[in-house]
Short mmCIF file of C-alpha atoms in Angstrom, two decimals:
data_model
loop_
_atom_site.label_atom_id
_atom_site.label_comp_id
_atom_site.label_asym_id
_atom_site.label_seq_id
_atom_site.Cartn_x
_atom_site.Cartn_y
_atom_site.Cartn_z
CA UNK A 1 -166.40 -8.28 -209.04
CA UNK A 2 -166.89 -11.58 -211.24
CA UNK A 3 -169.79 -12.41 -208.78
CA UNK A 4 -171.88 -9.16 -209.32
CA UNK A 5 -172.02 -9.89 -213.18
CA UNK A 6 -175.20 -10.47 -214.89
CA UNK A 7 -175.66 -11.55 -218.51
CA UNK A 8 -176.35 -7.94 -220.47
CA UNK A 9 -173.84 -6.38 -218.89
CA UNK A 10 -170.48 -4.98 -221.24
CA UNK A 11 -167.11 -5.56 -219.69
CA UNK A 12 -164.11 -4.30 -221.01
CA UNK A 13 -161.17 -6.63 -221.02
CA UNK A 14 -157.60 -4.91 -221.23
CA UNK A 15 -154.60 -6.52 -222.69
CA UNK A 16 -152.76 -9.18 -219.63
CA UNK A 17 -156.58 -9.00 -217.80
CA UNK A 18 -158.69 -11.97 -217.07
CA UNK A 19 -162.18 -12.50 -219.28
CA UNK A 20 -164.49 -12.07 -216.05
CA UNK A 21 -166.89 -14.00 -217.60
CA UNK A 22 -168.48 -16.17 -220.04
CA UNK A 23 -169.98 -13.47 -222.81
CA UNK A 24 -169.53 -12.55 -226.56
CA UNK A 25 -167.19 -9.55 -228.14
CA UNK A 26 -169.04 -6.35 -229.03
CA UNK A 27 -166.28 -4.57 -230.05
CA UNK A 28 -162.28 -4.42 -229.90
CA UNK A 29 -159.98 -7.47 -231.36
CA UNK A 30 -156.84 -9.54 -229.84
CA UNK A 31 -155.57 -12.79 -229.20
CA UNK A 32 -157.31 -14.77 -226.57
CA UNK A 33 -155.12 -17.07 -224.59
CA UNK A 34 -157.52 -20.44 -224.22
CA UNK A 35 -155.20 -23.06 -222.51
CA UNK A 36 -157.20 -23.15 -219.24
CA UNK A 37 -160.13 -24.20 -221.33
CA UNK A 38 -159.45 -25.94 -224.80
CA UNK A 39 -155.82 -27.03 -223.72
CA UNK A 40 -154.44 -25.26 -227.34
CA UNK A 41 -151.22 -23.73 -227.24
CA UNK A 42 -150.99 -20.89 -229.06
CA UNK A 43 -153.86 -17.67 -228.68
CA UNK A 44 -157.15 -17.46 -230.66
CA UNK A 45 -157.53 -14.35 -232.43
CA UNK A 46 -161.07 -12.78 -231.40
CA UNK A 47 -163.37 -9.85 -232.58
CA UNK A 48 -166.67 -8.27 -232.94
CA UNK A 49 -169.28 -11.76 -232.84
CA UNK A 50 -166.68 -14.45 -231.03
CA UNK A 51 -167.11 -16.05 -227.85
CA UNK A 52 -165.11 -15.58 -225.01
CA UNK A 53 -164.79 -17.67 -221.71
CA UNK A 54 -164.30 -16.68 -218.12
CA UNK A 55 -161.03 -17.14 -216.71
CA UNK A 56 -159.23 -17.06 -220.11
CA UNK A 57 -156.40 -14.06 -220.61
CA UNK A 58 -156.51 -11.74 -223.14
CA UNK A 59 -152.86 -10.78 -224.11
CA UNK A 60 -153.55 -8.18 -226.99
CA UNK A 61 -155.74 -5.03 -227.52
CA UNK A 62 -159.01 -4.17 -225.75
CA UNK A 63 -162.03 -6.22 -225.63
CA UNK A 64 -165.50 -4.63 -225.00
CA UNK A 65 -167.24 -8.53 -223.84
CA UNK A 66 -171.41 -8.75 -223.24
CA UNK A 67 -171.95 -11.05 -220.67
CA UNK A 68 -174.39 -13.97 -221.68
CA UNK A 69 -174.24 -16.37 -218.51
CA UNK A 70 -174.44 -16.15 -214.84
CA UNK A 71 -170.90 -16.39 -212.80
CA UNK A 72 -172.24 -20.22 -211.94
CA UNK A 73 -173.13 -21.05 -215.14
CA UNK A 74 -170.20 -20.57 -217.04
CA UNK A 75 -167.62 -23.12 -218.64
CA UNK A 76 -164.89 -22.64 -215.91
CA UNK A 77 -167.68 -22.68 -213.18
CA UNK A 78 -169.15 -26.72 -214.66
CA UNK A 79 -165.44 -27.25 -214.51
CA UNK A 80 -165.11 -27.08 -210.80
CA UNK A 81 -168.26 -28.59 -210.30
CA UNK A 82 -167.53 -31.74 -212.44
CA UNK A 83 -164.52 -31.48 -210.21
CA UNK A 84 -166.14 -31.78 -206.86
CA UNK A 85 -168.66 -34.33 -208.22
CA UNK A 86 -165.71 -36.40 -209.32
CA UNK A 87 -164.42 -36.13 -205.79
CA UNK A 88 -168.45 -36.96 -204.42
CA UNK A 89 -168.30 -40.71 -205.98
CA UNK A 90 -166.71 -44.01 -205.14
CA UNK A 91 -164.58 -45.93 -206.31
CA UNK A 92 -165.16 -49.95 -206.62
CA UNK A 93 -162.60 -50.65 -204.02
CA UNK A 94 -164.13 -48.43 -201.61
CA UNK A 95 -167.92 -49.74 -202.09
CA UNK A 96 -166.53 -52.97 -201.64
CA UNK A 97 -165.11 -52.15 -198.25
CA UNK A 98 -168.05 -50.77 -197.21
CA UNK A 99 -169.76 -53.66 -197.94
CA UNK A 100 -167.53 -55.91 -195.77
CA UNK A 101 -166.17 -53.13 -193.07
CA UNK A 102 -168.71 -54.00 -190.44
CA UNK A 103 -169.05 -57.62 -190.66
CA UNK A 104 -165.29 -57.26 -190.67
CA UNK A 105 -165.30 -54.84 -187.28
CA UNK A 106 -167.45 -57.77 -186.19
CA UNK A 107 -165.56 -60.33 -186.96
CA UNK A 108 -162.44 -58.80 -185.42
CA UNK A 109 -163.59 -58.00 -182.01
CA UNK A 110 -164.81 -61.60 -181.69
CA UNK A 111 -161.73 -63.00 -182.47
CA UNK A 112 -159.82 -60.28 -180.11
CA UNK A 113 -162.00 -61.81 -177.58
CA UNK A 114 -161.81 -65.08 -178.05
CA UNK A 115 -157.59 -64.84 -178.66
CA UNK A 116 -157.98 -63.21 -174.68
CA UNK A 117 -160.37 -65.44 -173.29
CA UNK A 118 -159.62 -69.20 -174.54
CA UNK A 119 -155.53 -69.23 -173.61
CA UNK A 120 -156.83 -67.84 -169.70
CA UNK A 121 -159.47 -70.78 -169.69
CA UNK A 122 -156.64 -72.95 -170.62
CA UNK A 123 -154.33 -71.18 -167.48
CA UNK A 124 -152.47 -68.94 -169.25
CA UNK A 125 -151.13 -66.29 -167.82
CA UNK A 126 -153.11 -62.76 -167.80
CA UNK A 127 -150.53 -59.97 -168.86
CA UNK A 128 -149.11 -61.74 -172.00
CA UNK A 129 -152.17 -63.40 -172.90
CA UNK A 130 -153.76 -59.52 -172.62
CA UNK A 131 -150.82 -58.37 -174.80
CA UNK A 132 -151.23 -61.08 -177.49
CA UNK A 133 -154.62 -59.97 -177.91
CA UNK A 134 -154.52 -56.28 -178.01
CA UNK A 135 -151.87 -56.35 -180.70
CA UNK A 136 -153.83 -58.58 -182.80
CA UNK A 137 -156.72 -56.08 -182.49
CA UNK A 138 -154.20 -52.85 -183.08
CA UNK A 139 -153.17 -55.14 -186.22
CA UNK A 140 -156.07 -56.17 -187.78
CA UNK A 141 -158.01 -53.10 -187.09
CA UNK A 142 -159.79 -51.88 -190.65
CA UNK A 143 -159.12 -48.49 -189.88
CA UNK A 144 -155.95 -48.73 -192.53
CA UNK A 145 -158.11 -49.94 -194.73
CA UNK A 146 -160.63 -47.46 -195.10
CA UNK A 147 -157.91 -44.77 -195.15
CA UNK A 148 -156.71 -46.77 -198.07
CA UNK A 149 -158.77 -46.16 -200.20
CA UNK A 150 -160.32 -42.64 -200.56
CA UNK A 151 -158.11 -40.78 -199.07
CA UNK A 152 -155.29 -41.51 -201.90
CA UNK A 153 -158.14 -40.67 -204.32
CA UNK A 154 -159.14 -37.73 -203.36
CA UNK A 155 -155.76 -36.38 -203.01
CA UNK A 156 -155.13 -37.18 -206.83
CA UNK A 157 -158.11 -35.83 -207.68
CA UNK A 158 -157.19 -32.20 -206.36
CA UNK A 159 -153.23 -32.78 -207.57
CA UNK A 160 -154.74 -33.62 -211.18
CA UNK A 161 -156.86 -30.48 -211.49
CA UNK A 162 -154.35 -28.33 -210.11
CA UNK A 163 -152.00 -30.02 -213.30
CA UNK A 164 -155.24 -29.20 -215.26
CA UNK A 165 -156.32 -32.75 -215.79
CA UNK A 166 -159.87 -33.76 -214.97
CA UNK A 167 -160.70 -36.63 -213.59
CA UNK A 168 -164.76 -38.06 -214.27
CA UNK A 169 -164.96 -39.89 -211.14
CA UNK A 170 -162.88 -41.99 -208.43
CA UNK A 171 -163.84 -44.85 -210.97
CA UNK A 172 -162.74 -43.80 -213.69
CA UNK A 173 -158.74 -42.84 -211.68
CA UNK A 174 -159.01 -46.41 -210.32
CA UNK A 175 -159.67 -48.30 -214.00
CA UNK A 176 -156.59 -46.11 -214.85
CA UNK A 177 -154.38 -48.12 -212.80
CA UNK A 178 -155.38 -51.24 -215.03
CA UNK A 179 -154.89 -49.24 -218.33
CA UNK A 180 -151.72 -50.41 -220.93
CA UNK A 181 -152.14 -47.75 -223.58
CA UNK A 182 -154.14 -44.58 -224.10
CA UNK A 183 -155.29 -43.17 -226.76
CA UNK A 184 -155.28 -39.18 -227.10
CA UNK A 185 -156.86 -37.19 -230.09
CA UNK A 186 -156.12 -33.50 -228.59
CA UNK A 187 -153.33 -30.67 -229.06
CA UNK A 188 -151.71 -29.62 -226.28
CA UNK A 189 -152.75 -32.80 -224.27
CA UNK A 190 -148.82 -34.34 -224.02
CA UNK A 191 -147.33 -30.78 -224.25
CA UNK A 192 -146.29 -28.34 -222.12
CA UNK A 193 -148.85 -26.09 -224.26
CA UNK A 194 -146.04 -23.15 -225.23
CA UNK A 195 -144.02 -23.15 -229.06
CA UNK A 196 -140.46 -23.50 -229.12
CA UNK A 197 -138.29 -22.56 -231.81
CA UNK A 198 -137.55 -26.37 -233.85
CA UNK A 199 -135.16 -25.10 -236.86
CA UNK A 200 -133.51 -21.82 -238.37
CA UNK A 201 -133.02 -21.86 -241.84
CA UNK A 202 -131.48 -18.55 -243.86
CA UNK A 203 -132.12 -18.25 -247.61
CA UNK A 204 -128.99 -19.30 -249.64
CA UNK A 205 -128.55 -15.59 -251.19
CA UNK A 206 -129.42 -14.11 -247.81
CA UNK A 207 -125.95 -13.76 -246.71
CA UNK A 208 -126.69 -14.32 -243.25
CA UNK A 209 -125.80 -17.44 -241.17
CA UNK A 210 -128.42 -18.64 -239.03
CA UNK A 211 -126.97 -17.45 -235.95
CA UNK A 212 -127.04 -13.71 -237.70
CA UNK A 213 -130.86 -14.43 -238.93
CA UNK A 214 -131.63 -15.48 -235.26
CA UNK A 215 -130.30 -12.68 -233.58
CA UNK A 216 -132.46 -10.26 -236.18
CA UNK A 217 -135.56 -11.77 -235.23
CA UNK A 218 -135.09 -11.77 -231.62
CA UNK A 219 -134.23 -8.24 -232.10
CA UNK A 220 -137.65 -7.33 -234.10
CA UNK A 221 -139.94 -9.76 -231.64
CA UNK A 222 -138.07 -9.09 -228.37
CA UNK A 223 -140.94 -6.39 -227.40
CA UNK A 224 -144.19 -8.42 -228.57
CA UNK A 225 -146.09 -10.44 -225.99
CA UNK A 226 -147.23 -13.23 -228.74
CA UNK A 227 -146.11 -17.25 -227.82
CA UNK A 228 -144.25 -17.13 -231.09
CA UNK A 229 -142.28 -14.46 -230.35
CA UNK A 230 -141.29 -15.64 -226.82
CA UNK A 231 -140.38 -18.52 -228.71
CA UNK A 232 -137.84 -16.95 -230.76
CA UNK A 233 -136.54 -14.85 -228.05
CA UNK A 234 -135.84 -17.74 -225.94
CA UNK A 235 -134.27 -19.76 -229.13
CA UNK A 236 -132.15 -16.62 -229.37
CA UNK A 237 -131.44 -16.45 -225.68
#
């Protein structure tokens, strides 16, 4: 089990398996896919001396990993923890609300009260003078406006990470509202993270149309597990 390892220990990592854990490669080579992590689309090629992350798949030959951190101290582990401290803070609105919630409860219940008590004292009549003022107290209750606010944040918190976006904090998902443009400066960020096939294009003495050329390729790649070669195979498909 992932929990039971302890840096020093050698784990061997079979082609479609899961890296159990952060470590380094002893011995073995393949192609590491790293999209959980670094967001890049295509695998990283790894051997003897390169660093491996937990939770990362391996898709080609076997990997003999040493582990060099704890189960709790590994990339994927400060990942869910940055989660869950994201989901710990406030956001403005909410402070605010706090702020102003109880003087607000306060407020309300004296003016339920004084909606009930002022029309009897001026001989109205009990049951719709009793009515008036419990729906102004069902209405103006803050209870909808606590729910308002964290509730909606913490749910796109969890949606976001399950999409594999992390969010800092409830602050930073409420400035986002007020944001016109973004900049990004990482692969994989906007895209669905696997290669497709853009353009065929057969050499002019090949004598093959690109259709022919296509089909050939699919045919040679139609057995590999590689991202390019799905690629191709799809193209062809």
């Amino acid at each position: 089990p992932a929990a039971d390892l302890r840096p020093g220990d050698v784990i061997v990592v079979r082609p479609g398996e899961r890296v159990g854990a952060d470590g380094r490669v002893v011995a073995g080579a393949g192609e590491v896919d790293q999209a959980s992590i670094t967001g890049e689309p295509l695998p990283k090629a790894k051997q003897a001396g390169d660093e491996v992350f937990a939770g990362t798949v391996n898709g080609t030959g076997v990997l003999r990993v040493a582990v060099e951190r704890d189960p709790g101290d590994s990339v994927i582990a400060r990942i869910v923890a940055m989660v869950e401290e994201a989901a710990r803070t406030k956001a403005g609105t909410q402070l605010f609300i706090e702020k102003v919630e109880q003087r607000y409860s306060v407020g309300m219940v004296a003016a339920t009260l004084a909606l009930f008590a002022v029309p009897l004292l001026w001989g109205a009549a009990l049951e719709p003078t009793l009515l008036r003022a419990m729906t102004f107290m069902i209405v103006a209750s803050p209870c909808a406006l606590v729910l308002a606010t964290m509730p909606p944040m913490l749910a796109a918190i969890a949606n976001s990470g399950r999409h594999g976006v992390l969010v800092k904090s409830a602050r930073a998902l409420e400035r986002l509202a007020r944001c016109d443009r973004v900049a990004l400066d990482k692969t994989g960020t906007l895209t669905e993270g696997s290669p497709r096939l853009a353009d065929v294009r057969p050499l002019p003495d090949s004598g093959l149309t690109a259709e022919e050329l296509l089909g050939l390729a699919a045919a040679a790649e139609h057995a590999s597990e590689h991202p390019l070669a799905s690629a191709v195979v799809e193209a062809a498909r």
